[in-house]
Amino acid sequence: MKKILAKSMGVLLLAMLCVTGAVKAKAATWNETVSHKTTKGAFTFHAYLSENGKESWIYKVDVNAKKGSAKTLKFPAKVKGAKVTKLGYPEKVADYNVFDKKENYSEPRKSIFDTWVKAIYSMDGYLPGLEKIKALILPDSVKDITLGAFSGMRSLKKVKLPDNLTKIKGSVFYGCKKLQKVTLPKKLKKFSPFAFMDCGSLKSVTISKKNKSFYMKKGMLLSKNKKTFYWVAPYKSKVKIPGAVKRIHDAAFWFSEATEIRIPKSVTKISKNALYGNWVQDIIIDKKNKAFFRKNDCVYDRKTEKVIWQYDDDPFSEDMYVGCVEWLYK
C-alpha cells in the first residue's frame, strides 16, 4: 500500500512540475521613475530597470559622432548588471486602434533616438548623425522592440534580429532606405506589414527553417503551412502568389512596391485592404478561381459582389472605389 501511495504521489508531483513548467513567464514590470545612463563611444544609452532588477530596457539613444565612430550601433548586453530585454521609446495607447486593437501606423510616435515618426506625413524620424550608422548589433536577450524604434536610419544596410524576439511591430525600420538584408527571429510569431515601410533596397529577407509560424519564399512571407500570404519584400515589383495560398492577410501589400499581383485559383479569402498598395496597377486572377473575379478595373467577391480592389492612379484619393460600388463608404 505504501509503495502504491508513494508511486501515486510521485506521479502527482511530476504532473505538477510539468504544469508549472508550462506556465508562461510574466512580462517584466518597469521602474520608469529612475533612468540609468551608460556611454560607449559615440552612443549614450538611457535605460530603465525592471522592478526585480534582473532586466533592463533601453528606451533612448543619444548619438555624438565627435566622441567616436558612429558606423556601428552596438547595444550593450547589460545595463547595471541587468540583461537588456527591451528596446525602444515608450509606446502609448494612441499607437493602437482602440476599435480593433491593431497597430495604428498613422499615429505619431517616437524612435529610440527621441525623434517623431509619423508615416502619414512621411516623417521617418531622421536625425542628423543617423546617416553615419551602417550596422546595428542587438543583444540576443531582447524580447521586445517598440513601434518605430529604428525609423530614420537611412544608411543602415543589414540587421539580424534577436532570435528571442516574438513580434516585429509597425514602423520599426521605417525609412531605412539602404537596408538590404534582414534576418528574421527564430521565435517570431507576429509580424506587422508596416515594419519595413520605405525600405526599397530590401532584397534579402531570411528566416530560420526552425521557425514554427512563418516561411519565406522568394521575398514573400507565408504562414508555416503556406496557406496564408502575409507580406512581400519591397523590391518585388511583380508578385506571383504561390499556388497553395488560400488567404491574403490584412494590408499584405500596403507600402509594398508591387505593380502586378497574380492570384491563383487556390485563394478563397482576401482580407480587408489586403490588395491596397501605393503602386499596384494590375491584378491578374486565375480564371479557375471560384471566389473572386475581375471585370474592367475592378476585382469583385463572386459571392457578395463587393469590391475588393479597383485600379486608381491615386490610391489615396477620396474617389477610390466609387467607379465600382460605394459600399466601402457606408
Coordinates of C-alpha atoms in Angstrom, one line a residue:
M1 CA 0.0 0.0 0.0
K2 CA 2.8 2.3 0.9
K3 CA 4.5 1.6 -2.4
I4 CA 1.3 2.4 -4.3
L5 CA 0.8 5.6 -2.4
A6 CA 4.4 6.7 -2.9
K7 CA 4.1 5.9 -6.6
S8 CA 0.9 7.9 -6.9
M9 CA 2.5 10.9 -5.1
G10 CA 5.4 10.7 -7.4
V11 CA 3.2 10.8 -10.5
L12 CA 1.2 13.7 -9.0
L13 CA 4.4 15.6 -8.2
L14 CA 5.7 15.0 -11.8
A15 CA 2.4 16.3 -13.2
M16 CA 2.5 19.4 -11.0
L17 CA 6.1 20.1 -12.2
C18 CA 5.0 19.7 -15.8
V19 CA 2.1 22.1 -15.4
T20 CA 4.4 24.6 -13.6
G21 CA 6.9 24.4 -16.4
A22 CA 4.2 25.2 -18.9
V23 CA 3.3 28.4 -17.2
K24 CA 4.5 31.4 -19.2
A25 CA 6.9 33.8 -17.6
K26 CA 5.4 37.1 -16.6
A27 CA 6.3 40.2 -18.5
A28 CA 8.7 42.5 -16.6
T29 CA 7.3 45.5 -14.8
W30 CA 9.5 48.5 -15.1
N31 CA 10.6 51.3 -12.8
E32 CA 10.3 54.3 -15.1
T33 CA 11.0 56.8 -12.3
V34 CA 14.7 56.2 -12.3
S35 CA 16.8 56.4 -15.6
H36 CA 20.3 54.8 -15.9
K37 CA 22.8 56.1 -18.3
T38 CA 25.8 54.4 -19.9
T39 CA 28.1 55.7 -22.7
K40 CA 30.1 53.6 -25.2
G41 CA 31.9 55.6 -27.9
A42 CA 29.6 57.8 -29.9
F43 CA 26.5 56.4 -28.2
T44 CA 24.8 57.1 -24.9
F45 CA 22.2 54.6 -23.8
H46 CA 19.3 55.5 -21.4
A47 CA 17.6 52.7 -19.6
Y48 CA 15.1 51.6 -17.0
L49 CA 15.4 48.6 -14.8
S50 CA 12.7 46.1 -14.0
E51 CA 11.3 46.1 -10.5
N52 CA 13.3 43.0 -9.6
G53 CA 16.5 44.4 -11.1
K54 CA 17.1 41.5 -13.4
E55 CA 16.1 43.1 -16.7
S56 CA 16.8 46.4 -18.4
W57 CA 15.0 48.4 -21.1
I58 CA 17.0 50.8 -23.3
Y59 CA 14.4 53.4 -24.3
K60 CA 16.6 56.2 -25.7
V61 CA 20.0 56.5 -27.5
D62 CA 21.9 59.7 -28.0
V63 CA 24.4 60.0 -30.9
N64 CA 27.5 62.1 -30.7
A65 CA 29.9 61.4 -33.6
K66 CA 32.5 63.7 -32.0
K67 CA 33.1 61.1 -29.3
G68 CA 33.9 58.2 -31.6
S69 CA 32.9 56.2 -34.6
A70 CA 29.2 56.0 -35.2
K71 CA 29.3 53.4 -38.0
T72 CA 28.2 50.6 -35.9
L73 CA 25.5 50.9 -33.2
K74 CA 26.1 48.1 -30.8
F75 CA 23.7 47.8 -27.9
P76 CA 25.2 46.7 -24.5
A77 CA 24.0 43.2 -23.4
K78 CA 23.5 44.5 -19.9
V79 CA 22.9 47.8 -18.0
K80 CA 23.7 47.9 -14.3
G81 CA 24.2 44.1 -14.4
A82 CA 20.6 43.6 -15.8
K83 CA 20.3 41.9 -19.2
V84 CA 18.7 44.0 -21.9
T85 CA 15.3 42.6 -22.9
K86 CA 13.5 45.6 -24.4
L87 CA 14.4 48.4 -26.8
G88 CA 12.6 51.5 -28.0
Y89 CA 10.8 54.6 -26.8
P90 CA 7.7 54.0 -24.6
E91 CA 4.5 53.2 -26.5
K92 CA 1.2 55.0 -25.9
V93 CA -2.4 53.9 -26.2
A94 CA -2.6 56.1 -29.3
D95 CA -0.2 53.7 -31.1
Y96 CA -3.1 51.2 -31.3
N97 CA -6.5 51.4 -32.9
V98 CA -8.9 51.1 -29.9
F99 CA -11.6 49.5 -32.1
D100 CA -9.7 46.6 -33.5
K101 CA -6.6 46.7 -31.2
K102 CA -4.3 46.8 -34.2
E103 CA -1.3 49.0 -34.7
N104 CA -2.2 52.4 -35.8
Y105 CA 0.6 53.4 -38.2
S106 CA -0.9 56.9 -38.7
E107 CA -0.4 57.9 -35.1
P108 CA 2.8 59.9 -34.2
R109 CA 5.3 58.0 -32.1
K110 CA 9.0 58.4 -31.2
S111 CA 12.0 56.4 -32.3
I112 CA 14.7 55.2 -29.9
F113 CA 16.6 58.4 -30.9
D114 CA 13.8 60.5 -29.4
T115 CA 12.6 61.8 -32.8
W116 CA 9.0 61.9 -34.1
V117 CA 7.8 59.3 -36.5
K118 CA 4.6 59.6 -38.5
A119 CA 4.3 57.7 -41.7
I120 CA 1.2 59.5 -42.9
Y121 CA 3.2 62.7 -43.1
S122 CA 6.4 61.0 -44.4
M123 CA 8.2 61.7 -41.1
D124 CA 10.6 58.8 -40.7
G125 CA 12.4 60.1 -37.5
Y126 CA 15.6 61.0 -39.3
L127 CA 18.1 62.9 -37.2
P128 CA 21.5 64.4 -38.4
G129 CA 24.1 61.8 -37.4
L130 CA 22.0 58.8 -38.0
E131 CA 23.3 58.6 -41.6
K132 CA 26.6 57.5 -40.3
I133 CA 25.2 54.3 -38.8
K134 CA 25.6 51.4 -41.2
A135 CA 25.4 48.4 -38.9
L136 CA 23.1 47.5 -36.0
I137 CA 24.0 44.9 -33.4
L138 CA 21.3 43.8 -31.0
P139 CA 21.6 41.7 -27.9
D140 CA 20.3 38.1 -28.2
S141 CA 18.4 38.7 -24.9
V142 CA 16.0 41.2 -26.5
K143 CA 12.3 40.1 -26.5
D144 CA 10.5 43.3 -27.3
I145 CA 11.2 46.2 -29.7
T146 CA 8.7 49.0 -29.6
L147 CA 6.9 50.7 -32.6
G148 CA 9.1 52.9 -34.8
A149 CA 12.2 52.1 -32.8
F150 CA 14.8 52.3 -35.6
S151 CA 13.0 54.5 -38.0
G152 CA 15.1 57.0 -39.9
M153 CA 18.3 55.0 -40.0
R154 CA 18.8 55.8 -43.7
S155 CA 22.3 54.3 -44.1
L156 CA 21.6 51.0 -42.2
K157 CA 22.5 48.1 -44.6
K158 CA 21.8 44.9 -42.6
V159 CA 20.4 43.7 -39.4
K160 CA 19.9 40.3 -37.6
L161 CA 17.0 40.4 -35.3
P162 CA 17.4 38.6 -31.9
D163 CA 16.0 35.1 -32.0
N164 CA 14.0 35.7 -28.8
L165 CA 12.0 38.4 -30.4
T166 CA 8.5 37.1 -31.0
K167 CA 6.9 40.2 -32.6
I168 CA 8.0 42.7 -35.2
K169 CA 5.9 45.8 -34.8
G170 CA 4.9 48.6 -37.2
S171 CA 7.4 51.2 -38.4
V172 CA 10.3 49.5 -36.7
F173 CA 12.6 50.1 -39.7
Y174 CA 10.5 52.8 -41.5
G175 CA 12.7 54.9 -43.8
C176 CA 15.7 52.7 -43.7
K177 CA 16.2 53.3 -47.4
K178 CA 19.5 51.4 -47.8
L179 CA 18.6 48.4 -45.8
Q180 CA 19.4 45.4 -47.9
K181 CA 19.4 42.3 -45.7
V182 CA 17.3 41.3 -42.7
T183 CA 17.4 38.0 -40.7
L184 CA 14.1 37.4 -39.0
P185 CA 13.9 35.9 -35.5
K186 CA 13.8 32.2 -35.0
K187 CA 10.9 32.6 -32.5
L188 CA 8.9 35.1 -34.5
K189 CA 5.1 34.7 -34.0
K190 CA 3.6 38.0 -35.2
F191 CA 4.7 40.3 -38.0
S192 CA 3.4 43.8 -38.9
P193 CA 3.2 44.6 -42.7
F194 CA 4.2 48.1 -41.7
A195 CA 7.5 47.1 -40.2
F196 CA 9.6 47.9 -43.3
M197 CA 7.9 50.8 -44.9
D198 CA 10.0 52.8 -47.4
C199 CA 12.8 50.2 -47.4
G200 CA 13.0 49.9 -51.2
S201 CA 16.5 48.4 -51.2
L202 CA 15.5 45.4 -49.0
K203 CA 16.2 42.4 -51.2
S204 CA 17.2 39.7 -48.8
V205 CA 14.9 38.5 -46.0
T206 CA 15.5 35.2 -44.4
I207 CA 14.1 33.2 -41.5
S208 CA 15.2 30.0 -39.8
K209 CA 13.6 26.8 -41.1
K210 CA 13.1 26.0 -37.4
N211 CA 10.6 28.9 -37.1
K212 CA 7.2 27.4 -36.2
S213 CA 5.0 30.3 -37.5
F214 CA 6.4 31.6 -40.8
Y215 CA 8.1 30.5 -44.0
M216 CA 9.9 32.7 -46.5
K217 CA 9.7 32.1 -50.3
K218 CA 11.3 34.4 -52.8
G219 CA 10.7 37.5 -50.8
M220 CA 7.2 36.5 -49.6
L221 CA 6.3 35.9 -46.0
L222 CA 3.9 33.0 -45.7
S223 CA 2.4 31.0 -42.8
K224 CA 4.3 27.9 -42.0
N225 CA 1.7 25.7 -43.7
K226 CA 2.0 28.1 -46.7
K227 CA -1.8 28.8 -46.8
T228 CA -1.7 32.5 -45.7
F229 CA 0.2 35.3 -47.5
Y230 CA 1.4 37.9 -45.0
W231 CA 3.8 40.3 -46.7
V232 CA 6.1 40.8 -49.6
A233 CA 9.6 42.4 -49.6
P234 CA 9.6 46.0 -51.1
Y235 CA 12.0 45.1 -54.0
K236 CA 9.5 42.8 -55.7
S237 CA 7.5 44.6 -58.5
K238 CA 5.8 41.5 -59.8
V239 CA 4.3 39.1 -57.3
K240 CA 3.1 35.7 -58.1
I241 CA 1.3 34.3 -55.1
P242 CA 2.1 30.6 -54.5
G243 CA -0.5 28.1 -55.6
A244 CA -1.1 26.7 -52.1
V245 CA -2.1 30.1 -50.6
K246 CA -5.8 30.3 -49.5
R247 CA -5.8 33.6 -47.7
I248 CA -4.2 37.0 -48.4
H249 CA -3.8 38.7 -45.0
D250 CA -4.7 42.3 -43.9
A251 CA -2.6 45.0 -45.5
A252 CA -0.3 42.5 -47.2
F253 CA 0.6 44.9 -50.0
W254 CA 0.4 48.2 -48.0
F255 CA 3.6 50.2 -48.7
S256 CA 5.0 47.4 -51.0
E257 CA 6.4 48.4 -54.4
A258 CA 4.5 45.7 -56.2
T259 CA 2.9 46.8 -59.5
E260 CA 1.5 43.5 -60.6
I261 CA -0.1 40.8 -58.5
R262 CA -1.1 37.3 -59.7
I263 CA -3.7 35.5 -57.6
P264 CA -4.0 31.7 -58.0
K265 CA -7.2 29.7 -58.1
S266 CA -6.5 28.4 -54.5
V267 CA -7.2 31.8 -52.9
T268 CA -10.6 31.8 -51.2
K269 CA -10.2 34.8 -48.8
I270 CA -8.8 38.3 -49.3
S271 CA -8.8 40.3 -46.1
K272 CA -9.8 43.9 -45.9
N273 CA -7.3 46.3 -47.6
A274 CA -5.1 43.3 -48.4
L275 CA -4.5 44.4 -52.0
Y276 CA -4.4 48.1 -51.3
G277 CA -0.9 49.4 -52.3
N278 CA 0.9 52.5 -53.4
W279 CA 2.0 51.1 -56.7
V280 CA -0.4 48.3 -57.6
Q281 CA -1.5 48.8 -61.2
D282 CA -2.6 45.3 -62.3
I283 CA -4.2 42.3 -60.6
I284 CA -4.5 39.1 -62.6
I285 CA -6.8 36.4 -61.2
D286 CA -6.7 32.8 -62.3
K287 CA -9.8 32.1 -64.4
K288 CA -10.4 29.0 -62.4
N289 CA -10.7 30.9 -59.1
K290 CA -14.2 30.4 -57.7
A291 CA -14.1 33.1 -55.1
F292 CA -13.0 36.3 -57.0
F293 CA -13.1 37.7 -60.5
R294 CA -12.0 40.9 -62.3
K295 CA -14.1 43.0 -64.6
N296 CA -12.6 46.1 -66.2
D297 CA -10.6 47.9 -63.4
C298 CA -12.3 46.2 -60.5
V299 CA -11.9 43.0 -58.5
Y300 CA -15.0 41.5 -57.0
D301 CA -16.0 38.9 -54.5
R302 CA -18.1 36.4 -56.5
K303 CA -20.5 35.6 -53.6
T304 CA -21.2 39.1 -52.3
E305 CA -20.2 41.1 -55.4
K306 CA -18.4 43.6 -53.2
V307 CA -15.4 45.4 -54.5
I308 CA -12.0 44.1 -53.3
W309 CA -9.8 46.3 -55.4
Q310 CA -10.0 49.0 -58.1
Y311 CA -7.2 50.4 -60.2
D312 CA -6.7 54.1 -59.4
D313 CA -3.9 56.5 -60.4
D314 CA -4.1 57.9 -56.8
P315 CA -4.7 55.1 -54.3
F316 CA -5.2 57.7 -51.5
S317 CA -7.9 59.6 -53.4
E318 CA -11.3 60.1 -51.9
D319 CA -12.9 58.7 -55.1
M320 CA -11.3 55.3 -54.5
Y321 CA -13.8 52.5 -55.5
V322 CA -16.5 55.0 -56.5
G323 CA -16.4 53.7 -60.0
C324 CA -17.3 50.2 -58.9
V325 CA -19.5 50.5 -55.9
E326 CA -19.9 52.7 -52.8
W327 CA -20.3 50.0 -50.2
L328 CA -17.0 50.7 -48.6
Y329 CA -18.0 54.2 -47.5
K330 CA -21.3 53.2 -45.8

